Amino acid sequence: MTSDLTRAEAVRDAALAGVPAALADLGNLVRIPSVAFPGFDPAPVRRSADVVKALVEATGLFETVAIADAEIPETGTRGMPAVLASRRARNGRPTILLYAHHDVQPVGDESLWESPPFEPTVRDGRLYGRGAADDKAGIMAHIGALRALKEVAGDDLDLGIALFFEGEEEAGSLSFAQFLSDHADALRADVIVVADSGNWDSRTPALTVSLRGNAKFRLRIRTLEHASHSGMFGGAVPDAMMATLKLLATLWDDDGAVAVAGLTERDTPTPEYTEETLRDEAGLPAGVSPIGRGTILSRIWNKPSITVTGIDAPSVVNASNTLSPEVTVVVSARVAPGQDAKEAYEAIEAHLRAHAPFGAELEFSGREFGNPFLVDTSGWAVADARDALAQAYGVDPVDMGVGGSIPFIADLVREFPGAQILVTGVEDPHARAHSPNESLHLDTFRHALVAEALLLERLDARAG
């Protein structure tokens, strides 16, 4: 009988040997334009689910593998297809739930891509393509780790495993809570790994221990019953564009910090992070200054932010000498850990109503909420994950916050309150998730896959 150390080394070797196959499968997934947003063809999302299901079945690990969906309570329609798989634990071993998502963000302006977004392309140690990092790489890190564990453990594998590969995370996970309720028995686990975050840099692994929440909504600003001639009435009649600009400007102070009463912030130390690093990772030009106050990471991790992410207004090419009667914007707020997302939204709505200029009519719709999250780092699974990351990367991991949101984690906590949740990822700060030229750092992927294989091996050796 081999020692645990020897088996761990065998799992590590198998994981490393399996990286090329995992990357080839990742390339096939990237070729599928699985955008789950309304208005996009849903067929590629279904095709992506079919391909992922086949990859899961081919591991030979699972007692059940299925494609499933759930109802979106707000609309009564069905959500996008997810892949669900499970195997029962044996001999007192724990059960782990592995999460990732196979849907992707829209491409945006394709002219900004240096290579076709759905044609995986390797350049300078990175794999480019929409979904290459967020989050089809998360799926393949899971599958690659499972392949390595199966290769070494074979029929002696006792670890309970559940998979949930979602199909609509980028579109808001609108059916997620219902899905958990419908499939709670199949998904219940002692440890949950959410592979949808990032790392400190391309060489240093991280566990995400705090996430901001989100509050997103549409706002229509109306000042006229119909468009009017700007020469005949300009100067006396407020147009919706002017009202919109004046109203939105009240959301921030002169430093660019959020100026909405009722939004809170979390007071906790942050690691050293220089303005030079911010400029490099965010693409901030030399002449443009950062916004906000306090340490840079406190602004990103622990304070609220508000961004106008879309606007419906006359385009430049269609501009005419007209007073616009209405403008619609999409507002996306990030909520500091410790504050309820709906409470934050209510503060923003109250602020906008109180500051509406010239009696402009405001209409709010399309509200979406996700609460922030703080990870309990005291559990044994966190210690096991840190050890696995250190072994795989050769560098001790850091605990970090993330300014983005993973709203469904609050649903996981509510449905499985006893589970230990680990938020990991395959991205580095230059992955450009959601942006043109999204890419995956190949060495980071290799390390992430190996780390997860080592974590699974460790859990399989742990008595429940």
CSV table of C-alpha atoms in Angstrom, one decimal:
chain,number,residue,atom,x,y,z
A,1,MET,CA,0.0,0.0,0.0
A,2,THR,CA,1.4,3.4,-1.0
A,3,SER,CA,1.8,6.2,1.6
A,4,ASP,CA,-0.4,9.3,1.4
A,5,LEU,CA,2.6,11.3,0.3
A,6,THR,CA,3.3,8.9,-2.5
A,7,ARG,CA,-0.3,9.0,-3.7
A,8,ALA,CA,-0.3,12.8,-3.5
A,9,GLU,CA,2.8,12.9,-5.7
A,10,ALA,CA,1.2,10.5,-8.2
A,11,VAL,CA,-1.9,12.7,-8.3
A,12,ARG,CA,0.3,15.8,-8.9
A,13,ASP,CA,2.2,14.0,-11.8
A,14,ALA,CA,-1.1,12.8,-13.3
A,15,ALA,CA,-2.5,16.3,-13.1
A,16,LEU,CA,0.5,17.8,-14.8
A,17,ALA,CA,0.4,15.2,-17.5
A,18,GLY,CA,-3.2,15.9,-18.1
A,19,VAL,CA,-2.9,19.7,-18.7
A,20,PRO,CA,-2.5,19.5,-22.5
A,21,ALA,CA,-5.7,17.5,-22.9
A,22,ALA,CA,-7.5,19.9,-20.6
A,23,LEU,CA,-6.4,22.8,-22.7
A,24,ALA,CA,-7.4,21.1,-25.9
A,25,ASP,CA,-10.9,20.5,-24.4
A,26,LEU,CA,-11.0,24.1,-23.2
A,27,GLY,CA,-10.2,25.3,-26.7
A,28,ASN,CA,-13.3,23.3,-28.0
A,29,LEU,CA,-15.5,24.9,-25.3
A,30,VAL,CA,-14.2,28.4,-26.2
A,31,ARG,CA,-15.3,27.9,-29.8
A,32,ILE,CA,-19.0,27.7,-28.6
A,33,PRO,CA,-20.5,31.2,-28.3
A,34,SER,CA,-22.5,30.4,-25.3
A,35,VAL,CA,-23.9,33.8,-24.4
A,36,ALA,CA,-27.0,33.4,-22.2
A,37,PHE,CA,-28.1,37.0,-22.4
A,38,PRO,CA,-31.7,37.8,-23.6
A,39,GLY,CA,-31.7,38.5,-27.3
A,40,PHE,CA,-28.9,36.0,-28.1
A,41,ASP,CA,-29.5,32.6,-29.7
A,42,PRO,CA,-29.9,30.1,-26.8
A,43,ALA,CA,-28.8,27.2,-29.0
A,44,PRO,CA,-25.1,27.6,-28.4
A,45,VAL,CA,-25.7,27.5,-24.6
A,46,ARG,CA,-27.5,24.2,-25.0
A,47,ARG,CA,-24.7,22.9,-27.2
A,48,SER,CA,-22.1,24.0,-24.6
A,49,ALA,CA,-24.1,22.1,-22.0
A,50,ASP,CA,-24.1,19.0,-24.2
A,51,VAL,CA,-20.3,19.2,-24.6
A,52,VAL,CA,-19.7,19.7,-20.9
A,53,LYS,CA,-22.0,16.8,-20.0
A,54,ALA,CA,-20.0,14.6,-22.3
A,55,LEU,CA,-16.7,15.6,-20.7
A,56,VAL,CA,-18.2,14.9,-17.2
A,57,GLU,CA,-19.5,11.5,-18.3
A,58,ALA,CA,-16.1,10.6,-19.8
A,59,THR,CA,-14.5,10.8,-16.4
A,60,GLY,CA,-16.3,7.7,-15.3
A,61,LEU,CA,-16.7,9.0,-11.8
A,62,PHE,CA,-20.4,9.8,-11.5
A,63,GLU,CA,-23.5,7.8,-10.7
A,64,THR,CA,-25.7,10.5,-12.3
A,65,VAL,CA,-25.0,13.1,-14.9
A,66,ALA,CA,-27.8,15.3,-16.3
A,67,ILE,CA,-28.6,18.5,-18.0
A,68,ALA,CA,-31.2,20.4,-16.0
A,69,ASP,CA,-32.8,23.8,-15.8
A,70,ALA,CA,-35.0,25.6,-13.3
A,71,GLU,CA,-37.8,28.1,-13.3
A,72,ILE,CA,-37.0,31.8,-13.0
A,73,PRO,CA,-39.5,32.8,-10.3
A,74,GLU,CA,-39.9,36.4,-11.5
A,75,THR,CA,-41.0,35.4,-15.0
A,76,GLY,CA,-42.2,31.8,-14.8
A,77,THR,CA,-39.9,30.9,-17.7
A,78,ARG,CA,-37.1,28.3,-17.6
A,79,GLY,CA,-33.5,29.2,-17.1
A,80,MET,CA,-30.5,28.1,-19.2
A,81,PRO,CA,-29.2,24.5,-19.0
A,82,ALA,CA,-26.8,23.5,-16.3
A,83,VAL,CA,-24.9,20.3,-16.0
A,84,LEU,CA,-25.4,18.4,-12.7
A,85,ALA,CA,-23.5,15.3,-11.6
A,86,SER,CA,-23.1,13.5,-8.3
A,87,ARG,CA,-21.5,10.5,-6.7
A,88,ARG,CA,-22.0,9.4,-3.1
A,89,ALA,CA,-19.3,9.5,-0.5
A,90,ARG,CA,-18.1,6.1,1.0
A,91,ASN,CA,-16.4,5.1,4.2
A,92,GLY,CA,-17.1,8.3,6.0
A,93,ARG,CA,-15.4,10.6,3.5
A,94,PRO,CA,-16.7,14.2,3.0
A,95,THR,CA,-18.5,15.4,-0.1
A,96,ILE,CA,-17.3,18.3,-2.2
A,97,LEU,CA,-19.4,20.4,-4.6
A,98,LEU,CA,-17.4,21.9,-7.6
A,99,TYR,CA,-19.0,24.9,-9.2
A,100,ALA,CA,-18.1,26.8,-12.5
A,101,HIS,CA,-20.2,28.2,-15.4
A,102,HIS,CA,-20.2,27.5,-19.1
A,103,ASP,CA,-21.9,30.6,-20.3
A,104,VAL,CA,-19.9,33.7,-21.3
A,105,GLN,CA,-20.2,37.4,-21.7
A,106,PRO,CA,-21.1,39.0,-25.0
A,107,VAL,CA,-18.2,39.9,-27.2
A,108,GLY,CA,-18.9,43.6,-27.5
A,109,ASP,CA,-17.1,45.5,-30.2
A,110,GLU,CA,-15.4,42.7,-32.2
A,111,SER,CA,-13.1,45.2,-33.9
A,112,LEU,CA,-11.3,45.6,-30.5
A,113,TRP,CA,-10.3,41.9,-30.5
A,114,GLU,CA,-6.8,41.1,-31.8
A,115,SER,CA,-8.0,37.6,-32.7
A,116,PRO,CA,-11.5,36.2,-33.3
A,117,PRO,CA,-13.2,35.9,-29.9
A,118,PHE,CA,-14.5,32.4,-30.4
A,119,GLU,CA,-11.3,31.1,-32.0
A,120,PRO,CA,-8.9,30.1,-29.2
A,121,THR,CA,-5.5,31.6,-30.0
A,122,VAL,CA,-2.2,31.2,-28.0
A,123,ARG,CA,0.1,34.2,-27.8
A,124,ASP,CA,2.9,34.9,-25.4
A,125,GLY,CA,1.9,32.2,-22.9
A,126,ARG,CA,-1.8,33.1,-22.9
A,127,LEU,CA,-4.9,31.5,-24.4
A,128,TYR,CA,-7.1,34.2,-25.9
A,129,GLY,CA,-10.8,33.9,-26.4
A,130,ARG,CA,-14.2,34.7,-24.8
A,131,GLY,CA,-14.6,32.4,-21.9
A,132,ALA,CA,-11.0,31.2,-22.0
A,133,ALA,CA,-10.6,32.5,-18.4
A,134,ASP,CA,-14.2,33.3,-17.2
A,135,ASP,CA,-15.2,30.6,-16.7
A,136,LYS,CA,-14.7,27.7,-19.0
A,137,ALA,CA,-11.2,27.4,-17.6
A,138,GLY,CA,-12.8,26.8,-14.2
A,139,ILE,CA,-14.8,23.9,-15.7
A,140,MET,CA,-11.6,22.4,-17.2
A,141,ALA,CA,-9.7,22.9,-14.0
A,142,HIS,CA,-12.4,20.8,-12.2
A,143,ILE,CA,-12.5,18.1,-14.9
A,144,GLY,CA,-8.7,18.0,-15.2
A,145,ALA,CA,-8.3,17.5,-11.5
A,146,LEU,CA,-11.0,14.8,-11.4
A,147,ARG,CA,-9.3,13.0,-14.2
A,148,ALA,CA,-6.0,13.0,-12.3
A,149,LEU,CA,-7.6,11.7,-9.1
A,150,LYS,CA,-9.5,9.0,-10.9
A,151,GLU,CA,-6.3,7.9,-12.7
A,152,VAL,CA,-4.5,7.4,-9.4
A,153,ALA,CA,-7.3,6.3,-7.0
A,154,GLY,CA,-9.3,4.2,-9.4
A,155,ASP,CA,-12.1,2.2,-7.7
A,156,ASP,CA,-10.6,3.1,-4.3
A,157,LEU,CA,-11.9,6.6,-4.6
A,158,ASP,CA,-14.2,7.3,-1.6
A,159,LEU,CA,-14.7,11.1,-1.9
A,160,GLY,CA,-18.3,12.2,-2.5
A,161,ILE,CA,-18.4,14.6,-5.4
A,162,ALA,CA,-21.1,16.9,-6.9
A,163,LEU,CA,-20.8,19.1,-9.9
A,164,PHE,CA,-22.8,22.2,-10.8
A,165,PHE,CA,-21.8,23.8,-14.1
A,166,GLU,CA,-24.2,26.7,-14.5
A,167,GLY,CA,-25.4,28.1,-17.8
A,168,GLU,CA,-26.5,31.6,-17.0
A,169,GLU,CA,-24.1,33.1,-14.4
A,170,GLU,CA,-23.1,36.0,-16.7
A,171,ALA,CA,-26.8,36.8,-17.2
A,172,GLY,CA,-27.5,37.1,-13.5
A,173,SER,CA,-28.1,33.5,-12.3
A,174,LEU,CA,-31.8,34.2,-12.2
A,175,SER,CA,-32.8,30.6,-11.7
A,176,PHE,CA,-29.9,29.7,-9.4
A,177,ALA,CA,-31.8,29.8,-6.1
A,178,GLN,CA,-34.7,27.7,-7.5
A,179,PHE,CA,-32.1,25.3,-9.0
A,180,LEU,CA,-30.6,24.8,-5.5
A,181,SER,CA,-34.0,24.2,-4.0
A,182,ASP,CA,-35.0,21.7,-6.8
A,183,HIS,CA,-31.7,19.7,-6.5
A,184,ALA,CA,-30.7,20.3,-2.9
A,185,ASP,CA,-30.2,16.6,-2.1
A,186,ALA,CA,-27.9,16.1,-5.1
A,187,LEU,CA,-25.8,19.2,-4.4
A,188,ARG,CA,-25.5,19.1,-0.6
A,189,ALA,CA,-21.8,19.0,0.4
A,190,ASP,CA,-19.4,19.5,3.2
A,191,VAL,CA,-17.1,21.7,1.1
A,192,ILE,CA,-18.0,23.9,-1.9
A,193,VAL,CA,-15.4,25.1,-4.4
A,194,VAL,CA,-16.5,28.1,-6.5
A,195,ALA,CA,-13.9,28.3,-9.3
A,196,ASP,CA,-14.9,31.8,-10.6
A,197,SER,CA,-12.4,34.2,-9.0
A,198,GLY,CA,-8.8,35.1,-9.5
A,199,ASN,CA,-5.3,35.2,-8.0
A,200,TRP,CA,-3.0,37.9,-6.6
A,201,ASP,CA,-0.9,37.7,-9.8
A,202,SER,CA,0.2,35.2,-12.4
A,203,ARG,CA,2.7,33.6,-9.9
A,204,THR,CA,0.9,34.0,-6.5
A,205,PRO,CA,-2.2,32.0,-5.8
A,206,ALA,CA,-5.0,33.4,-3.7
A,207,LEU,CA,-8.2,32.4,-1.8
A,208,THR,CA,-10.9,35.0,-2.2
A,209,VAL,CA,-12.2,35.8,1.3
A,210,SER,CA,-14.4,38.8,0.7
A,211,LEU,CA,-16.6,39.8,-2.2
A,212,ARG,CA,-18.6,42.9,-2.8
A,213,GLY,CA,-22.3,42.6,-3.5
A,214,ASN,CA,-24.2,44.2,-6.4
A,215,ALA,CA,-27.3,46.2,-7.1
A,216,LYS,CA,-28.1,46.7,-10.7
A,217,PHE,CA,-31.1,48.5,-12.2
A,218,ARG,CA,-32.4,50.5,-15.2
A,219,LEU,CA,-33.4,54.1,-14.8
A,220,ARG,CA,-35.5,56.1,-17.3
A,221,ILE,CA,-35.3,59.9,-17.1
A,222,ARG,CA,-38.2,61.7,-18.8
A,223,THR,CA,-38.6,65.5,-19.2
A,224,LEU,CA,-40.8,65.8,-22.3
A,225,GLU,CA,-43.8,64.2,-23.8
A,226,HIS,CA,-42.1,64.2,-27.2
A,227,ALA,CA,-39.0,65.4,-28.9
A,228,SER,CA,-38.9,69.2,-29.6
A,229,HIS,CA,-36.8,71.5,-31.7
A,230,SER,CA,-33.7,72.6,-29.8
A,231,GLY,CA,-33.6,76.0,-31.5
A,232,MET,CA,-37.2,76.8,-30.8
A,233,PHE,CA,-37.4,75.6,-27.2
A,234,GLY,CA,-33.7,75.2,-26.0
A,235,GLY,CA,-33.0,77.4,-23.1
A,236,ALA,CA,-36.4,77.2,-21.6
A,237,VAL,CA,-37.2,73.5,-21.8
A,238,PRO,CA,-35.0,70.9,-20.0
A,239,ASP,CA,-34.0,68.0,-22.2
A,240,ALA,CA,-33.6,64.5,-20.8
A,241,MET,CA,-29.9,64.3,-21.6
A,242,MET,CA,-29.1,67.4,-19.6
A,243,ALA,CA,-31.3,66.2,-16.7
A,244,THR,CA,-29.6,62.8,-16.9
A,245,LEU,CA,-26.1,64.2,-16.8
A,246,LYS,CA,-26.9,66.5,-13.9
A,247,LEU,CA,-28.6,63.7,-12.0
A,248,LEU,CA,-25.9,61.1,-12.5
A,249,ALA,CA,-23.1,63.6,-11.5
A,250,THR,CA,-24.6,63.8,-8.0
A,251,LEU,CA,-23.7,60.1,-7.4
A,252,TRP,CA,-20.0,61.0,-6.9
A,253,ASP,CA,-18.0,63.7,-5.2
A,254,ASP,CA,-15.1,65.7,-6.7
A,255,ASP,CA,-12.7,62.8,-5.8
A,256,GLY,CA,-14.8,60.3,-7.7
A,257,ALA,CA,-15.9,58.6,-4.4
A,258,VAL,CA,-19.5,57.6,-4.0
A,259,ALA,CA,-21.6,60.4,-2.5
A,260,VAL,CA,-24.8,58.5,-1.6
A,261,ALA,CA,-26.0,58.7,2.0
A,262,GLY,CA,-26.8,55.2,3.4
A,263,LEU,CA,-24.1,53.3,1.6
A,264,THR,CA,-21.6,51.7,4.0
A,265,GLU,CA,-18.0,50.6,3.9
A,266,ARG,CA,-16.0,48.0,5.6
A,267,ASP,CA,-13.1,49.1,7.8
A,268,THR,CA,-10.3,46.5,7.6
A,269,PRO,CA,-6.6,46.6,6.6
A,270,THR,CA,-5.5,45.8,3.1
A,271,PRO,CA,-2.2,44.6,1.6
A,272,GLU,CA,0.3,46.9,-0.1
A,273,TYR,CA,-0.8,47.7,-3.6
A,274,THR,CA,0.7,50.5,-5.5
A,275,GLU,CA,-0.7,53.0,-8.0
A,276,GLU,CA,1.8,51.7,-10.5
A,277,THR,CA,0.3,48.2,-10.2
A,278,LEU,CA,-3.2,49.6,-10.5
A,279,ARG,CA,-2.2,51.4,-13.7
A,280,ASP,CA,-0.6,48.3,-15.2
A,281,GLU,CA,-3.5,45.9,-14.3
A,282,ALA,CA,-6.4,48.2,-15.1
A,283,GLY,CA,-4.9,49.9,-18.2
A,284,LEU,CA,-5.0,53.3,-16.6
A,285,PRO,CA,-3.2,55.9,-18.8
A,286,ALA,CA,-0.5,58.0,-17.2
A,287,GLY,CA,-2.5,61.2,-17.4
A,288,VAL,CA,-5.6,59.8,-15.8
A,289,SER,CA,-5.7,59.8,-12.0
A,290,PRO,CA,-7.3,57.1,-9.8
A,291,ILE,CA,-10.6,58.0,-8.0
A,292,GLY,CA,-11.7,57.7,-4.4
A,293,ARG,CA,-9.9,57.9,-1.1
A,294,GLY,CA,-8.1,55.6,1.2
A,295,THR,CA,-5.8,52.7,0.2
A,296,ILE,CA,-6.3,51.5,-3.3
A,297,LEU,CA,-7.4,48.0,-2.3
A,298,SER,CA,-9.8,49.4,0.3
A,299,ARG,CA,-11.6,51.3,-2.5
A,300,ILE,CA,-11.8,48.1,-4.6
A,301,TRP,CA,-12.6,45.6,-1.9
A,302,ASN,CA,-14.3,47.4,1.0
A,303,LYS,CA,-16.1,50.5,-0.3
A,304,PRO,CA,-19.1,50.9,-2.6
A,305,SER,CA,-18.8,51.9,-6.2
A,306,ILE,CA,-21.3,53.0,-8.8
A,307,THR,CA,-20.9,52.7,-12.5
A,308,VAL,CA,-23.1,53.6,-15.4
A,309,THR,CA,-22.7,50.6,-17.7
A,310,GLY,CA,-25.1,51.5,-20.5
A,311,ILE,CA,-27.1,54.3,-22.0
A,312,ASP,CA,-29.9,54.5,-24.5
A,313,ALA,CA,-29.8,57.9,-26.1
A,314,PRO,CA,-29.6,59.4,-29.6
A,315,SER,CA,-26.3,58.1,-31.2
A,316,VAL,CA,-23.7,60.5,-32.7
A,317,VAL,CA,-24.5,59.4,-36.2
A,318,ASN,CA,-28.3,60.0,-35.7
A,319,ALA,CA,-27.8,63.3,-33.7
A,320,SER,CA,-30.2,66.1,-34.7
A,321,ASN,CA,-31.1,69.5,-33.3
A,322,THR,CA,-33.6,68.0,-31.0
A,323,LEU,CA,-34.4,68.1,-27.3
A,324,SER,CA,-34.4,64.4,-26.2
A,325,PRO,CA,-37.6,63.5,-24.3
A,326,GLU,CA,-36.2,60.6,-22.4
A,327,VAL,CA,-32.9,58.7,-21.7
A,328,THR,CA,-32.5,55.3,-20.2
A,329,VAL,CA,-29.3,54.2,-18.3
A,330,VAL,CA,-28.1,51.0,-16.6
A,331,VAL,CA,-26.6,51.6,-13.2
A,332,SER,CA,-24.4,48.9,-11.6
A,333,ALA,CA,-23.5,49.4,-7.9
A,334,ARG,CA,-21.0,47.3,-6.0
A,335,VAL,CA,-22.0,46.9,-2.3
A,336,ALA,CA,-19.4,46.8,0.5
A,337,PRO,CA,-19.2,43.6,2.6
A,338,GLY,CA,-21.5,43.9,5.5
A,339,GLN,CA,-24.4,45.7,3.8
A,340,ASP,CA,-27.5,44.1,2.4
A,341,ALA,CA,-27.8,44.7,-1.4
A,342,LYS,CA,-31.4,45.7,-1.3
A,343,GLU,CA,-30.7,48.2,1.4
A,344,ALA,CA,-27.9,49.7,-0.7
A,345,TYR,CA,-30.3,49.9,-3.7
A,346,GLU,CA,-32.9,51.7,-1.6
A,347,ALA,CA,-30.3,54.3,-0.6
A,348,ILE,CA,-29.4,54.9,-4.2
A,349,GLU,CA,-33.0,55.2,-5.4
A,350,ALA,CA,-33.8,57.6,-2.6
A,351,HIS,CA,-30.7,59.7,-3.5
A,352,LEU,CA,-31.7,59.8,-7.2
A,353,ARG,CA,-35.3,60.7,-6.5
A,354,ALA,CA,-34.2,63.5,-4.1
A,355,HIS,CA,-31.8,64.9,-6.7
A,356,ALA,CA,-33.9,64.7,-9.8
A,357,PRO,CA,-33.4,68.1,-11.6
A,358,PHE,CA,-36.3,70.2,-12.9
A,359,GLY,CA,-38.9,67.7,-11.7
A,360,ALA,CA,-37.7,65.0,-14.2
A,361,GLU,CA,-39.8,61.9,-14.0
A,362,LEU,CA,-37.8,58.8,-12.9
A,363,GLU,CA,-38.8,55.2,-13.6
A,364,PHE,CA,-36.8,52.3,-12.0
A,365,SER,CA,-36.9,48.8,-13.4
A,366,GLY,CA,-34.9,45.6,-14.0
A,367,ARG,CA,-33.6,45.4,-10.4
A,368,GLU,CA,-31.0,42.7,-9.7
A,369,PHE,CA,-29.4,42.1,-6.3
A,370,GLY,CA,-26.6,40.0,-4.9
A,371,ASN,CA,-25.4,40.2,-1.3
A,372,PRO,CA,-21.7,40.6,-0.5
A,373,PHE,CA,-19.9,37.7,1.2
A,374,LEU,CA,-17.2,37.1,3.8
A,375,VAL,CA,-15.6,33.7,3.9
A,376,ASP,CA,-15.1,31.9,7.3
A,377,THR,CA,-11.4,31.0,7.1
A,378,SER,CA,-11.3,29.0,10.3
A,379,GLY,CA,-12.4,25.6,8.8
A,380,TRP,CA,-10.2,22.6,8.0
A,381,ALA,CA,-11.0,22.9,4.2
A,382,VAL,CA,-9.4,26.3,4.1
A,383,ALA,CA,-6.2,25.0,5.6
A,384,ASP,CA,-6.3,22.1,3.1
A,385,ALA,CA,-6.8,24.4,0.2
A,386,ARG,CA,-3.9,26.7,1.3
A,387,ASP,CA,-1.6,23.7,1.5
A,388,ALA,CA,-2.6,22.5,-1.9
A,389,LEU,CA,-2.1,25.9,-3.5
A,390,ALA,CA,1.3,26.3,-1.9
A,391,GLN,CA,2.4,22.9,-3.2
A,392,ALA,CA,1.1,23.5,-6.7
A,393,TYR,CA,2.4,27.1,-7.2
A,394,GLY,CA,5.5,26.8,-5.1
A,395,VAL,CA,4.4,30.1,-3.4
A,396,ASP,CA,2.3,30.5,-0.3
A,397,PRO,CA,-1.2,31.7,-1.2
A,398,VAL,CA,-2.6,35.1,0.0
A,399,ASP,CA,-6.1,35.9,1.3
A,400,MET,CA,-7.6,38.6,-0.9
A,401,GLY,CA,-10.8,40.5,-1.4
A,402,VAL,CA,-12.5,41.0,-4.8
A,403,GLY,CA,-14.3,44.1,-6.0
A,404,GLY,CA,-16.6,42.0,-8.2
A,405,SER,CA,-19.5,40.0,-7.1
A,406,ILE,CA,-20.6,36.4,-7.1
A,407,PRO,CA,-24.2,36.9,-6.0
A,408,PHE,CA,-25.2,33.3,-5.8
A,409,ILE,CA,-22.8,32.5,-3.0
A,410,ALA,CA,-25.4,34.0,-0.7
A,411,ASP,CA,-27.9,31.4,-2.1
A,412,LEU,CA,-25.3,28.6,-1.4
A,413,VAL,CA,-24.9,29.8,2.2
A,414,ARG,CA,-28.7,29.9,2.7
A,415,GLU,CA,-29.3,26.5,1.2
A,416,PHE,CA,-26.2,24.7,2.7
A,417,PRO,CA,-25.4,26.7,5.9
A,418,GLY,CA,-23.0,24.0,7.2
A,419,ALA,CA,-20.8,23.9,4.1
A,420,GLN,CA,-17.3,25.4,4.0
A,421,ILE,CA,-17.0,27.6,1.0
A,422,LEU,CA,-13.8,28.1,-0.9
A,423,VAL,CA,-13.6,30.7,-3.7
A,424,THR,CA,-10.8,30.0,-6.0
A,425,GLY,CA,-10.0,30.8,-9.6
A,426,VAL,CA,-7.8,30.5,-12.7
A,427,GLU,CA,-7.6,34.2,-13.6
A,428,ASP,CA,-4.8,36.6,-13.1
A,429,PRO,CA,-5.1,40.4,-13.1
A,430,HIS,CA,-4.4,40.6,-16.8
A,431,ALA,CA,-7.2,38.1,-17.8
A,432,ARG,CA,-9.5,40.9,-18.9
A,433,ALA,CA,-12.6,39.0,-18.1
A,434,HIS,CA,-15.7,40.6,-19.6
A,435,SER,CA,-13.5,42.7,-21.9
A,436,PRO,CA,-12.1,42.4,-25.4
A,437,ASN,CA,-9.0,40.1,-25.6
A,438,GLU,CA,-10.0,38.0,-22.6
A,439,SER,CA,-7.2,35.5,-22.0
A,440,LEU,CA,-6.0,32.7,-19.7
A,441,HIS,CA,-2.4,32.7,-18.4
A,442,LEU,CA,-1.4,29.1,-19.2
A,443,ASP,CA,1.0,28.6,-16.3
A,444,THR,CA,-1.7,29.9,-13.9
A,445,PHE,CA,-4.1,27.3,-15.3
A,446,ARG,CA,-1.6,24.6,-14.9
A,447,HIS,CA,-1.0,25.5,-11.3
A,448,ALA,CA,-4.7,25.8,-10.6
A,449,LEU,CA,-5.5,22.4,-12.0
A,450,VAL,CA,-2.7,20.8,-10.0
A,451,ALA,CA,-3.8,22.6,-6.8
A,452,GLU,CA,-7.3,21.3,-7.1
A,453,ALA,CA,-6.2,17.8,-7.8
A,454,LEU,CA,-4.1,17.9,-4.7
A,455,LEU,CA,-7.0,19.3,-2.7
A,456,LEU,CA,-9.3,16.5,-3.9
A,457,GLU,CA,-6.7,13.9,-3.0
A,458,ARG,CA,-6.3,15.4,0.4
A,459,LEU,CA,-10.1,15.3,1.0
A,460,ASP,CA,-10.4,11.8,-0.3
A,461,ALA,CA,-7.9,10.8,2.4
A,462,ARG,CA,-9.8,12.7,5.2
A,463,ALA,CA,-12.3,10.9,7.4
A,464,GLY,CA,-15.6,12.7,7.5
